[in-house]
CSV table of C-alpha atoms and ligand atoms in Angstrom, one decimal:
chain,number,residue,atom,x,y,z
A,1,MET,CA,0.2,-0.1,-0.1
A,2,PRO,CA,2.6,2.3,1.6
A,3,VAL,CA,0.5,5.5,1.0
A,4,THR,CA,-2.6,5.3,-0.8
A,5,ALA,CA,-5.3,8.2,-1.0
A,6,VAL,CA,-9.0,7.5,-1.5
A,7,ILE,CA,-10.7,10.0,-3.8
A,8,GLY,CA,-14.5,10.6,-4.7
A,9,THR,CA,-15.0,11.0,-8.4
A,10,GLN,CA,-18.4,12.4,-8.5
A,11,TRP,CA,-20.6,14.4,-6.0
A,12,GLY,CA,-19.9,12.8,-2.9
A,13,ASP,CA,-21.4,9.6,-1.2
A,14,GLU,CA,-19.5,7.1,-3.5
A,15,GLY,CA,-18.7,4.9,-0.6
A,16,LYS,CA,-15.3,6.2,0.2
A,17,GLY,CA,-16.1,5.1,3.8
A,18,LYS,CA,-16.7,1.6,2.9
A,19,ILE,CA,-13.5,1.4,0.9
A,20,VAL,CA,-11.4,3.0,3.5
A,21,ASP,CA,-12.8,0.7,6.1
A,22,LEU,CA,-12.0,-2.3,3.7
A,23,LEU,CA,-8.4,-1.0,3.3
A,24,ALA,CA,-7.8,0.2,7.0
A,25,GLN,CA,-7.7,-3.6,8.1
A,26,ASP,CA,-4.0,-3.4,6.7
A,27,ALA,CA,-3.4,0.2,7.5
A,28,ASP,CA,-1.2,1.6,10.2
A,29,MET,CA,-2.5,5.1,10.0
A,30,VAL,CA,-5.7,6.8,8.4
A,31,ILE,CA,-5.7,10.3,7.8
A,32,ARG,CA,-8.6,12.6,7.1
A,33,PHE,CA,-7.2,15.5,5.1
A,34,ASN,CA,-10.2,17.9,4.1
A,35,GLY,CA,-13.8,19.1,4.8
A,36,GLY,CA,-15.5,18.7,8.1
A,37,ASN,CA,-18.7,17.2,9.3
A,38,ASN,CA,-20.5,18.0,6.1
A,39,ALA,CA,-19.1,14.4,5.2
A,40,GLY,CA,-21.1,11.3,6.3
A,41,HIS,CA,-19.0,8.0,5.9
A,42,THR,CA,-21.2,4.9,6.1
A,43,ILE,CA,-19.6,1.9,7.5
A,44,GLU,CA,-21.0,-1.7,7.8
A,45,ASN,CA,-18.9,-4.5,9.4
A,46,GLU,CA,-18.7,-6.7,12.2
A,47,HIS,CA,-17.7,-4.1,14.6
A,48,THR,CA,-21.1,-2.0,13.8
A,49,LYS,CA,-23.6,-4.8,14.2
A,50,ASP,CA,-24.8,-3.2,17.7
A,51,MET,CA,-24.8,0.4,16.4
A,52,PRO,CA,-28.1,1.8,15.3
A,53,GLU,CA,-29.2,0.2,11.9
A,54,GLY,CA,-26.2,-1.8,12.2
A,55,VAL,CA,-23.9,0.7,10.8
A,56,ALA,CA,-21.5,3.8,11.8
A,57,LYS,CA,-22.0,7.0,10.3
A,58,LEU,CA,-19.0,9.0,10.6
A,59,HIS,CA,-18.5,12.4,10.1
A,60,ILE,CA,-15.2,13.6,11.2
A,61,VAL,CA,-13.7,10.5,12.8
A,62,PRO,CA,-11.4,8.6,10.3
A,63,ALA,CA,-12.8,5.5,9.0
A,64,GLY,CA,-9.9,3.3,10.1
A,65,VAL,CA,-11.2,3.6,13.7
A,66,PHE,CA,-12.5,0.1,13.6
A,67,ASN,CA,-9.1,-1.5,13.4
A,68,SER,CA,-7.5,-0.6,17.0
A,69,ARG,CA,-4.0,-1.2,15.6
A,70,THR,CA,-4.6,1.8,13.3
A,71,LEU,CA,-3.6,5.3,14.3
A,72,ASN,CA,-6.5,7.8,12.9
A,73,VAL,CA,-5.5,11.4,12.3
A,74,ILE,CA,-8.0,14.0,11.9
A,75,GLY,CA,-5.3,16.0,9.6
A,76,ALA,CA,-4.4,19.8,9.3
A,77,GLY,CA,-6.7,20.1,6.4
A,78,THR,CA,-9.9,19.6,8.0
A,79,ALA,CA,-12.3,21.6,10.0
A,80,VAL,CA,-13.4,20.2,13.3
A,81,HIS,CA,-16.7,20.8,14.9
A,82,ILE,CA,-15.5,20.0,18.5
A,83,PRO,CA,-19.2,18.9,19.7
A,84,THR,CA,-19.7,16.5,16.7
A,85,LEU,CA,-16.5,14.9,17.4
A,86,ALA,CA,-16.9,14.4,20.9
A,87,GLN,CA,-20.5,13.0,20.3
A,88,GLU,CA,-19.3,10.5,17.6
A,89,ILE,CA,-16.7,9.1,19.4
A,90,SER,CA,-19.1,8.7,22.6
A,91,GLU,CA,-21.5,7.0,20.2
A,92,LEU,CA,-18.8,4.4,18.8
A,93,LYS,CA,-17.7,3.6,22.5
A,94,SER,CA,-21.7,3.2,23.4
A,95,GLY,CA,-21.5,0.7,20.4
A,96,GLY,CA,-18.8,-1.2,21.9
A,97,LEU,CA,-15.8,0.2,20.3
A,98,ASN,CA,-12.5,0.9,22.0
A,99,VAL,CA,-11.7,4.6,20.6
A,100,ASN,CA,-8.3,5.1,21.9
A,101,ASN,CA,-6.4,5.3,18.3
A,102,VAL,CA,-7.8,8.9,17.3
A,103,ILE,CA,-5.4,12.0,17.3
A,104,ILE,CA,-6.3,15.7,16.1
A,105,SER,CA,-3.6,17.8,14.3
A,106,LYS,CA,-3.0,20.8,16.2
A,107,LYS,CA,-3.2,22.6,12.7
A,108,ALA,CA,-6.8,21.6,12.3
A,109,HIS,CA,-9.1,24.4,12.1
A,110,LEU,CA,-12.3,24.6,14.6
A,111,VAL,CA,-15.8,25.1,13.3
A,112,MET,CA,-16.9,27.7,15.6
A,113,PRO,CA,-20.8,28.0,16.7
A,114,TRP,CA,-20.8,31.3,15.0
A,115,HIS,CA,-19.7,29.8,11.7
A,116,VAL,CA,-22.7,27.5,11.8
A,117,LEU,CA,-25.0,30.4,12.4
A,118,LEU,CA,-23.5,32.2,9.8
A,119,ASP,CA,-23.5,29.1,7.2
A,120,GLU,CA,-27.3,29.1,7.9
A,121,ALA,CA,-28.2,33.0,7.8
A,122,GLU,CA,-26.1,33.2,4.6
A,123,GLU,CA,-28.0,30.3,2.8
A,124,LEU,CA,-31.5,31.8,4.0
A,125,LYS,CA,-30.4,35.1,2.4
A,126,ARG,CA,-29.5,33.6,-0.9
A,127,SER,CA,-32.4,33.9,-3.5
A,128,PRO,CA,-34.0,30.6,-4.4
A,129,LYS,CA,-31.8,30.1,-7.6
A,130,LYS,CA,-28.6,30.9,-5.9
A,131,LYS,CA,-29.0,28.6,-2.7
A,132,ILE,CA,-26.0,26.3,-2.6
A,133,GLY,CA,-27.8,23.6,-0.5
A,134,THR,CA,-25.1,23.4,2.0
A,135,THR,CA,-25.2,20.9,4.8
A,136,LYS,CA,-25.5,24.0,7.2
A,137,ARG,CA,-22.4,22.7,9.0
A,138,GLY,CA,-20.6,26.1,9.0
A,139,MET,CA,-18.0,24.9,6.2
A,140,GLY,CA,-18.1,28.1,4.1
A,141,PRO,CA,-17.2,30.6,7.3
A,142,VAL,CA,-14.6,28.3,8.8
A,143,PHE,CA,-12.6,27.9,5.5
A,144,ALA,CA,-13.4,31.6,4.9
A,145,ALA,CA,-11.8,32.4,8.4
A,146,LYS,CA,-9.2,30.1,7.7
A,147,HIS,CA,-8.1,32.2,4.5
A,148,ALA,CA,-8.5,35.5,6.0
A,149,ARG,CA,-6.2,34.0,8.7
A,150,LYS,CA,-8.2,34.8,11.7
A,151,GLY,CA,-9.5,31.1,12.2
A,152,PHE,CA,-9.4,29.0,15.6
A,153,ARG,CA,-7.0,25.9,15.1
A,154,ALA,CA,-7.3,22.8,17.5
A,155,GLY,CA,-3.7,24.2,18.9
A,156,ASP,CA,-5.4,27.3,20.2
A,157,LEU,CA,-7.5,25.4,22.5
A,158,LEU,CA,-4.0,24.6,24.6
A,159,ARG,CA,-3.5,28.0,24.8
A,160,THR,CA,-4.2,30.7,27.7
A,161,ASP,CA,-5.6,33.5,25.3
A,162,PHE,CA,-8.1,31.1,23.8
A,163,ARG,CA,-11.1,32.5,26.0
A,164,ASP,CA,-10.4,36.1,25.1
A,165,ARG,CA,-10.2,35.3,21.4
A,166,PHE,CA,-13.3,33.3,21.8
A,167,PHE,CA,-15.0,36.5,23.1
A,168,ASP,CA,-13.6,38.8,20.6
A,169,GLN,CA,-14.4,37.0,17.6
A,170,TYR,CA,-18.0,36.4,19.2
A,171,ASN,CA,-18.4,40.3,18.8
A,172,GLU,CA,-17.2,40.5,15.4
A,173,TYR,CA,-19.5,37.7,14.2
A,174,GLU,CA,-22.5,39.0,16.3
A,175,LEU,CA,-22.1,42.2,14.4
A,176,ILE,CA,-22.1,40.5,11.1
A,177,LEU,CA,-25.1,38.4,11.9
A,178,GLN,CA,-27.1,41.0,13.1
A,179,ILE,CA,-26.3,43.8,11.1
A,180,LEU,CA,-26.1,41.9,7.7
A,181,TYR,CA,-28.5,38.9,8.3
A,182,ARG,CA,-31.0,40.4,10.8
A,183,HIS,CA,-30.5,37.5,12.7
A,184,TRP,CA,-31.3,38.5,16.5
A,185,ASP,CA,-31.5,34.8,18.1
A,186,ILE,CA,-27.9,34.5,19.1
A,187,PRO,CA,-27.2,32.4,22.3
A,188,ASN,CA,-25.3,34.6,25.0
A,189,PRO,CA,-21.6,34.5,24.6
A,190,SER,CA,-20.9,33.0,28.0
A,191,VAL,CA,-23.5,30.2,27.3
A,192,MET,CA,-21.9,29.6,24.2
A,193,TYR,CA,-18.4,29.5,25.7
A,194,ARG,CA,-19.3,27.1,28.5
A,195,GLU,CA,-20.9,24.6,26.3
A,196,PHE,CA,-18.0,24.8,23.7
A,197,MET,CA,-15.7,24.1,26.7
A,198,GLU,CA,-17.6,21.4,27.6
A,199,TYR,CA,-17.0,19.3,24.8
A,200,ALA,CA,-13.7,20.7,24.0
A,201,GLU,CA,-12.3,18.9,27.3
A,202,GLN,CA,-13.6,15.7,26.1
A,203,VAL,CA,-11.4,15.8,23.1
A,204,ARG,CA,-8.4,18.3,24.2
A,205,GLY,CA,-6.4,15.2,25.1
A,206,LEU,CA,-6.3,14.2,21.4
A,207,ILE,CA,-4.6,17.1,20.0
A,208,CYS,CA,-1.2,17.0,19.2
A,209,ASN,CA,1.5,17.8,16.8
A,210,ALA,CA,0.2,15.0,14.5
A,211,GLU,CA,2.6,15.7,11.6
A,212,ASN,CA,5.7,14.3,14.2
A,213,GLU,CA,3.5,10.9,14.0
A,214,ILE,CA,2.8,11.2,10.3
A,215,ASP,CA,6.4,11.5,9.7
A,216,SER,CA,7.7,8.9,11.7
A,217,TYR,CA,5.2,6.4,10.1
A,218,LEU,CA,6.4,7.6,6.6
A,219,ASN,CA,10.0,7.1,7.5
A,220,ARG,CA,9.3,3.8,8.7
A,221,GLY,CA,7.4,2.8,5.5
A,222,SER,CA,4.3,2.3,7.2
A,223,ASN,CA,0.9,1.8,5.2
A,224,ILE,CA,-0.9,5.0,5.5
A,225,LEU,CA,-4.5,5.8,4.2
A,226,LEU,CA,-5.4,9.1,3.2
A,227,GLU,CA,-9.3,9.3,3.4
A,228,GLY,CA,-11.0,12.0,1.1
A,229,ALA,CA,-14.2,13.7,2.0
A,230,GLN,CA,-16.5,15.1,-0.6
A,231,ALA,CA,-15.5,14.5,-4.2
A,232,MET,CA,-14.1,15.9,-7.3
A,233,LEU,CA,-17.1,17.7,-8.6
A,234,LEU,CA,-17.5,19.3,-5.1
A,235,ASP,CA,-13.8,20.5,-5.3
A,236,ILE,CA,-13.7,24.4,-4.6
A,237,ASP,CA,-11.3,24.9,-7.6
A,238,HIS,CA,-12.1,22.1,-10.1
A,239,GLY,CA,-15.9,21.2,-9.2
A,240,THR,CA,-19.2,23.0,-10.3
A,241,TYR,CA,-18.6,26.5,-8.5
A,242,PRO,CA,-20.1,27.8,-6.7
A,243,PHE,CA,-22.4,24.9,-6.2
A,244,CYS,CA,-19.4,23.0,-4.2
A,245,THR,CA,-18.1,22.8,-0.9
A,246,SER,CA,-15.4,25.3,0.5
A,247,SER,CA,-12.4,22.9,0.4
A,248,ALA,CA,-10.5,21.1,-2.2
A,249,CYS,CA,-11.2,17.4,-2.6
A,250,THR,CA,-8.6,16.2,-5.3
A,251,ILE,CA,-5.3,14.1,-4.9
A,252,ALA,CA,-3.6,17.8,-4.4
A,253,ALA,CA,-5.5,18.4,-1.4
A,254,ALA,CA,-4.8,14.8,0.0
A,255,SER,CA,-0.9,16.0,0.0
A,256,GLN,CA,-1.7,19.5,1.2
A,257,GLY,CA,-4.3,18.5,3.8
A,258,SER,CA,-2.0,15.7,5.5
A,259,GLY,CA,1.3,17.2,5.0
A,260,ILE,CA,2.5,14.2,3.2
A,261,PRO,CA,4.5,15.3,0.0
A,262,ALA,CA,2.8,14.7,-3.4
A,263,ASN,CA,5.8,12.5,-4.3
A,264,ARG,CA,5.0,10.2,-1.5
A,265,ILE,CA,1.5,9.5,-2.5
A,266,ASP,CA,2.0,5.9,-4.1
A,267,GLU,CA,-1.7,5.1,-4.8
A,268,ARG,CA,-4.7,7.0,-5.7
A,269,ILE,CA,-7.9,5.0,-5.7
A,270,GLY,CA,-11.1,6.9,-7.4
A,271,VAL,CA,-14.2,5.8,-5.9
A,272,VAL,CA,-16.9,5.4,-8.7
A,273,LYS,CA,-20.5,4.7,-7.9
A,274,ALA,CA,-22.1,3.0,-10.6
A,275,TYR,CA,-24.7,5.7,-11.0
A,276,SER,CA,-24.8,9.5,-10.2
A,277,THR,CA,-26.1,11.0,-7.2
A,278,ARG,CA,-26.1,14.7,-5.8
A,279,VAL,CA,-27.6,16.4,-2.8
A,280,GLY,CA,-28.3,20.3,-3.4
A,281,PRO,CA,-28.6,22.2,-6.7
A,282,GLY,CA,-25.8,22.6,-9.7
A,283,ALA,CA,-24.8,20.9,-12.8
A,284,PHE,CA,-26.1,17.1,-13.2
A,285,PRO,CA,-26.3,16.5,-16.6
A,286,THR,CA,-27.4,12.7,-16.4
A,287,LYS,CA,-30.1,13.9,-13.8
A,288,LEU,CA,-33.1,11.5,-13.9
A,289,GLU,CA,-36.8,12.8,-12.9
A,290,GLY,CA,-39.7,10.9,-12.3
A,291,ALA,CA,-40.2,7.2,-11.4
A,292,MET,CA,-36.6,5.9,-12.1
A,293,ASP,CA,-35.2,8.9,-10.3
A,294,ASN,CA,-37.5,7.4,-7.4
A,295,LYS,CA,-36.2,3.8,-8.2
A,296,LEU,CA,-32.6,4.6,-7.7
A,297,ARG,CA,-33.1,6.2,-4.6
A,298,GLU,CA,-35.0,3.4,-3.1
A,299,TRP,CA,-32.9,0.5,-4.2
A,300,GLY,CA,-29.6,2.7,-3.5
A,301,LYS,CA,-31.1,4.1,-0.1
A,302,GLU,CA,-29.8,7.3,-1.2
A,303,TYR,CA,-30.5,9.7,1.3
A,304,GLY,CA,-27.7,11.9,2.9
A,305,ALA,CA,-25.8,10.3,5.9
A,306,THR,CA,-25.4,13.8,7.1
A,307,THR,CA,-28.5,15.7,6.6
A,308,GLY,CA,-30.9,12.8,5.4
A,309,ARG,CA,-31.9,14.9,2.4
A,310,PRO,CA,-33.1,12.5,-0.5
A,311,ARG,CA,-30.2,12.5,-3.1
A,312,ALA,CA,-31.1,13.2,-6.7
A,313,CYS,CA,-30.1,10.2,-8.7
A,314,GLY,CA,-29.0,10.0,-12.4
A,315,TRP,CA,-26.9,7.8,-14.7
A,316,LEU,CA,-23.1,7.6,-15.0
A,317,ASP,CA,-21.5,10.4,-16.8
A,318,LEU,CA,-18.7,9.3,-18.5
A,319,PRO,CA,-16.9,12.3,-19.7
A,320,LEU,CA,-16.9,13.5,-16.1
A,321,LEU,CA,-15.3,10.4,-15.0
A,322,SER,CA,-12.8,11.0,-17.3
A,323,TYR,CA,-12.2,14.5,-16.3
A,324,ALA,CA,-12.0,13.5,-12.7
A,325,ASN,CA,-9.2,11.0,-14.0
A,326,ARG,CA,-7.5,13.9,-15.4
A,327,ARG,CA,-7.3,16.0,-12.3
A,328,ASN,CA,-6.4,12.9,-10.0
A,329,ASP,CA,-4.3,10.4,-12.4
A,330,PHE,CA,-5.9,7.4,-10.5
A,331,THR,CA,-3.6,4.3,-10.2
A,332,SER,CA,-7.1,2.3,-9.9
A,333,ILE,CA,-10.9,2.6,-9.2
A,334,ALA,CA,-13.2,1.1,-6.8
A,335,VAL,CA,-16.9,0.8,-8.6
A,336,THR,CA,-19.3,0.6,-5.8
A,337,LYS,CA,-23.1,-0.1,-5.5
A,338,ILE,CA,-23.1,-2.0,-9.1
A,339,ASP,CA,-25.7,-4.5,-7.1
A,340,VAL,CA,-28.1,-1.4,-7.2
A,341,LEU,CA,-28.6,-1.8,-10.9
A,342,HIS,CA,-29.3,-5.4,-10.9
A,343,SER,CA,-33.1,-5.5,-11.6
A,344,LEU,CA,-32.8,-3.0,-14.9
A,345,PRO,CA,-33.0,-4.8,-18.3
A,346,GLN,CA,-31.6,-1.8,-19.7
A,347,PHE,CA,-30.1,1.7,-18.5
A,348,TYR,CA,-27.9,4.3,-19.7
A,349,VAL,CA,-24.5,6.3,-19.5
A,350,GLY,CA,-23.8,9.8,-20.3
A,351,ILE,CA,-21.5,9.9,-23.3
A,352,GLY,CA,-21.6,14.2,-23.9
A,353,TYR,CA,-23.8,16.9,-23.7
A,354,LYS,CA,-26.6,18.1,-25.8
A,355,ASN,CA,-27.6,21.5,-26.9
A,356,CYS,CA,-24.4,22.9,-25.9
A,357,SER,CA,-24.1,26.7,-27.1
A,358,GLU,CA,-20.4,26.9,-27.5
A,359,HIS,CA,-20.0,24.0,-30.1
A,360,GLU,CA,-21.7,22.9,-33.1
A,361,GLN,CA,-21.4,19.2,-33.0
A,362,ALA,CA,-25.0,17.5,-31.8
A,363,VAL,CA,-22.8,15.6,-28.9
A,364,CYS,CA,-20.3,18.0,-27.5
A,365,GLU,CA,-17.7,16.2,-25.4
A,366,ASP,CA,-16.2,19.3,-23.8
A,367,VAL,CA,-16.5,18.6,-20.3
A,368,SER,CA,-16.5,22.4,-19.3
A,369,CYS,CA,-20.0,22.4,-20.9
A,370,GLY,CA,-21.1,19.4,-18.9
A,371,LEU,CA,-20.1,21.3,-15.8
A,372,GLU,CA,-22.2,24.1,-16.7
A,373,GLU,CA,-25.7,24.8,-14.7
A,374,GLY,CA,-28.6,23.2,-16.8
A,375,SER,CA,-26.4,21.2,-19.0
A,376,GLN,CA,-28.2,17.9,-20.5
A,377,ALA,CA,-26.4,14.5,-21.2
A,378,ALA,CA,-26.8,12.8,-24.5
A,379,LEU,CA,-27.0,8.9,-23.4
A,380,ARG,CA,-26.0,5.6,-24.7
A,381,PRO,CA,-28.0,2.5,-23.8
A,382,VAL,CA,-26.4,-0.2,-21.7
A,383,ASP,CA,-27.7,-3.8,-21.4
A,384,GLY,CA,-28.5,-5.0,-17.8
A,385,TRP,CA,-27.6,-8.3,-16.3
A,386,ASN,CA,-31.1,-8.8,-14.6
A,387,SER,CA,-29.7,-10.8,-11.6
A,388,ASP,CA,-28.8,-10.4,-7.8
A,389,ILE,CA,-24.9,-10.1,-7.7
A,390,SER,CA,-24.8,-8.7,-4.0
A,391,GLY,CA,-23.4,-12.2,-2.8
A,392,ILE,CA,-20.5,-12.7,-5.6
A,393,THR,CA,-16.8,-12.4,-4.3
A,394,LYS,CA,-15.2,-13.6,-7.5
A,395,TYR,CA,-14.9,-11.0,-10.5
A,396,SER,CA,-15.0,-14.1,-13.0
A,397,ARG,CA,-18.7,-15.1,-11.3
A,398,LEU,CA,-20.2,-11.6,-12.3
A,399,PRO,CA,-22.5,-11.6,-15.2
A,400,LYS,CA,-20.9,-11.1,-18.4
A,401,LYS,CA,-22.7,-7.8,-18.9
A,402,ALA,CA,-22.1,-6.6,-15.5
A,403,ARG,CA,-18.1,-6.9,-16.3
A,404,ALA,CA,-19.0,-5.4,-19.8
A,405,TYR,CA,-20.3,-2.5,-17.7
A,406,VAL,CA,-17.2,-2.5,-15.4
A,407,ARG,CA,-15.0,-2.3,-18.7
A,408,ALA,CA,-17.0,0.7,-20.0
A,409,ILE,CA,-16.2,2.5,-16.7
A,410,GLU,CA,-12.5,1.3,-16.9
A,411,ASP,CA,-12.1,2.4,-20.6
A,412,ALA,CA,-13.7,5.8,-20.0
A,413,MET,CA,-11.2,6.5,-17.0
A,414,LYS,CA,-8.3,4.6,-18.5
A,415,THR,CA,-7.8,2.9,-15.2
A,416,LYS,CA,-8.3,-0.5,-14.0
A,417,ALA,CA,-11.1,-1.4,-11.5
A,418,LYS,CA,-9.3,-3.3,-8.8
A,419,PHE,CA,-12.3,-2.9,-6.2
A,420,ILE,CA,-16.2,-4.0,-7.3
A,421,SER,CA,-18.3,-3.3,-4.3
A,422,VAL,CA,-21.5,-5.3,-4.5
A,423,GLY,CA,-23.1,-4.3,-1.1
A,424,PRO,CA,-22.9,-2.1,2.0
A,425,HIS,CA,-21.1,-4.5,4.0
A,426,ARG,CA,-17.3,-4.6,4.4
A,427,GLU,CA,-17.2,-8.2,2.9
A,428,GLN,CA,-19.3,-7.6,-0.1
A,429,THR,CA,-16.3,-6.5,-2.0
A,430,ILE,CA,-14.6,-8.1,-5.3
A,431,ILE,CA,-10.7,-7.5,-5.2
A,432,ARG,CA,-9.1,-8.2,-8.7
B,1,LIG,P1,-19.2,8.2,1.3
B,1,LIG,O1,-19.6,9.5,1.9
B,1,LIG,O2,-18.6,8.2,0.1
B,1,LIG,O3,-18.3,7.4,2.3
B,1,LIG,O4,-20.7,7.2,1.1
B,1,LIG,P2,-21.7,7.5,1.9
B,1,LIG,O5,-21.7,6.7,3.0
B,1,LIG,O6,-22.4,8.6,2.1
B,1,LIG,O7,-23.1,6.8,1.0
B,1,LIG,C1,-22.8,5.6,0.6
B,1,LIG,C2,-23.8,4.7,0.9
B,1,LIG,O8,-24.1,3.3,-0.1
B,1,LIG,C3,-23.8,3.9,2.1
B,1,LIG,O9,-25.0,3.9,2.9
B,1,LIG,C4,-23.3,2.7,2.1
B,1,LIG,O10,-23.4,1.9,3.0
B,1,LIG,C5,-23.8,2.2,1.0
B,1,LIG,N1,-22.7,1.3,0.0
B,1,LIG,C6,-21.5,1.6,-0.1
B,1,LIG,N2,-21.2,0.6,-1.1
B,1,LIG,C7,-22.1,0.2,-1.3
B,1,LIG,C8,-22.4,-1.0,-2.4
B,1,LIG,O11,-21.3,-1.6,-3.1
B,1,LIG,N3,-23.8,-1.5,-2.5
B,1,LIG,C9,-24.7,-0.9,-2.1
B,1,LIG,N4,-25.8,-1.5,-2.1
B,1,LIG,N5,-24.5,0.1,-1.2
B,1,LIG,C10,-23.3,0.5,-0.7
B,2,LIG,P1,-19.1,13.0,1.9
B,2,LIG,O1,-17.7,12.9,2.1
B,2,LIG,C1,-22.2,14.8,-0.6
B,2,LIG,C2,-22.6,18.9,-0.7
B,2,LIG,C3,-23.7,19.7,0.1
B,2,LIG,C4,-24.1,21.2,-0.8
B,2,LIG,C5,-22.4,21.2,-1.2
B,2,LIG,C6,-21.9,22.4,-0.2
B,2,LIG,O2,-20.4,12.3,2.4
B,2,LIG,O3,-19.2,12.3,0.0
B,2,LIG,P2,-21.1,22.5,2.2
B,2,LIG,O4,-22.0,21.9,3.6
B,2,LIG,O5,-19.9,21.6,2.2
B,2,LIG,O6,-20.7,23.8,2.3
B,2,LIG,O7,-22.2,22.1,1.0
B,2,LIG,O8,-21.6,20.1,-1.1
B,2,LIG,N1,-21.9,18.3,0.3
B,2,LIG,C7,-21.8,17.0,0.1
B,2,LIG,N2,-22.4,16.2,-0.6
B,2,LIG,N3,-21.7,14.4,0.2
B,2,LIG,C8,-20.9,14.9,1.1
B,2,LIG,O9,-19.7,14.3,1.5
B,2,LIG,C9,-20.8,16.5,1.1
B,2,LIG,N4,-20.5,17.2,1.7
B,2,LIG,C10,-20.8,18.4,1.2
B,2,LIG,O10,-24.8,19.0,-0.4
B,2,LIG,O11,-24.5,20.5,-2.2
B,3,LIG,MG1,-21.1,10.5,2.5
């Protein structure tokens, strides 16, 4: 393995958590390197049996937490909502897990209570066409504060001037919230501080110079997994801006957000869901409407792991997958949720874009047109295999037509599918 990054190739929720949990069985370290608790990574394995619905939904704790031998790092590039982290650890403990293998980089930013209030207020103020559909977890404001160099970092919690800075910044954001957003219902600063510190006390002991640990694991040649949150098309620079998240999500972010030099990342696994989903507005050329949209959502249980919102469903978009590969240069891909398509005699893939204003041809293959709001895909039919494949563990046992579908994805991405996931459980994975 030695250093392997797991990156989402679409609009998130491809099954990154499942793949990280699977690979973490052999990992010495797992590092979350971007995003915050806007992420929801669902894990189903022998340790999650006694958890609600038999699964764990991780928002900020890295998905290597189920292997007690794995050190799980919440890395420098993340934004940590302390109450969510404290609650998540306590829920994992209630589910019978020993959570003594998580650390937080001193450099990770903190989602402060006013970031969450401001995210909500900004979203409320946007006109219907401009709403981003954020998870309301404070991501825009926390990453704005980071880049304005006024953010709080986890290491600041260990400093004696934390309380003074907390109150100073409360005053600043109170003004913004009241004057710009007419938001008057802001909790009193002392109450806010007390609540914040109650949670902070629970995780204070986890904060350390995590990069020293990362360096020593790297020097020993240990197996390190870099766990991506969100995905290629939600990336702040290369995604469907402004309908995207506020942190970077590509392989470049895996290096920057973990502190591992780019040339030390050996493997780059792109996680590809066998169809597309998106939560929130923005370009979605292969988006379905009506009965088929509903069917995919029900079969694939496509409801957000963080907000519970229904995910819009559509077919796979091959040019966008090729684009994801150009930005990340994957060494292999993991195709997930292919079992969900099992009962369809025929379905479709997007092969380009229709009615594009910039190009003459009937089917435009320029992906920059696909990333435009309102773009519509030109589709090609695919033969279905019409049989349940959720129990198959060998590639050669997959129906011929399912293998042909995997091959079409491989061809579009010029990358081999090393993993085929045929169900949510860790064991439901074909490894080639
Ligand atoms: P992530 O954000 O990329 O980690 O993905 P999520 O956990 O948000 O969403 C993926 C959903 O699909 C979760 O409910 C997983 O349990 C589930 N899942 C993952 N892989 C498979 C698969 O191969 N088949 C099926 N049916 N479900 C899967
Ligand atoms: P995982 O890691 C799916 C989407 C939100 C919204 C946009 C901006 O589980 O794949 P934000 O709260 O980040 O400001 O919201 O990004 N979004 C996700 N969609 N999976 C995620 O994470 C997401 N994280 C953010 O729905 O459209
Ligand atoms: Mg998710």
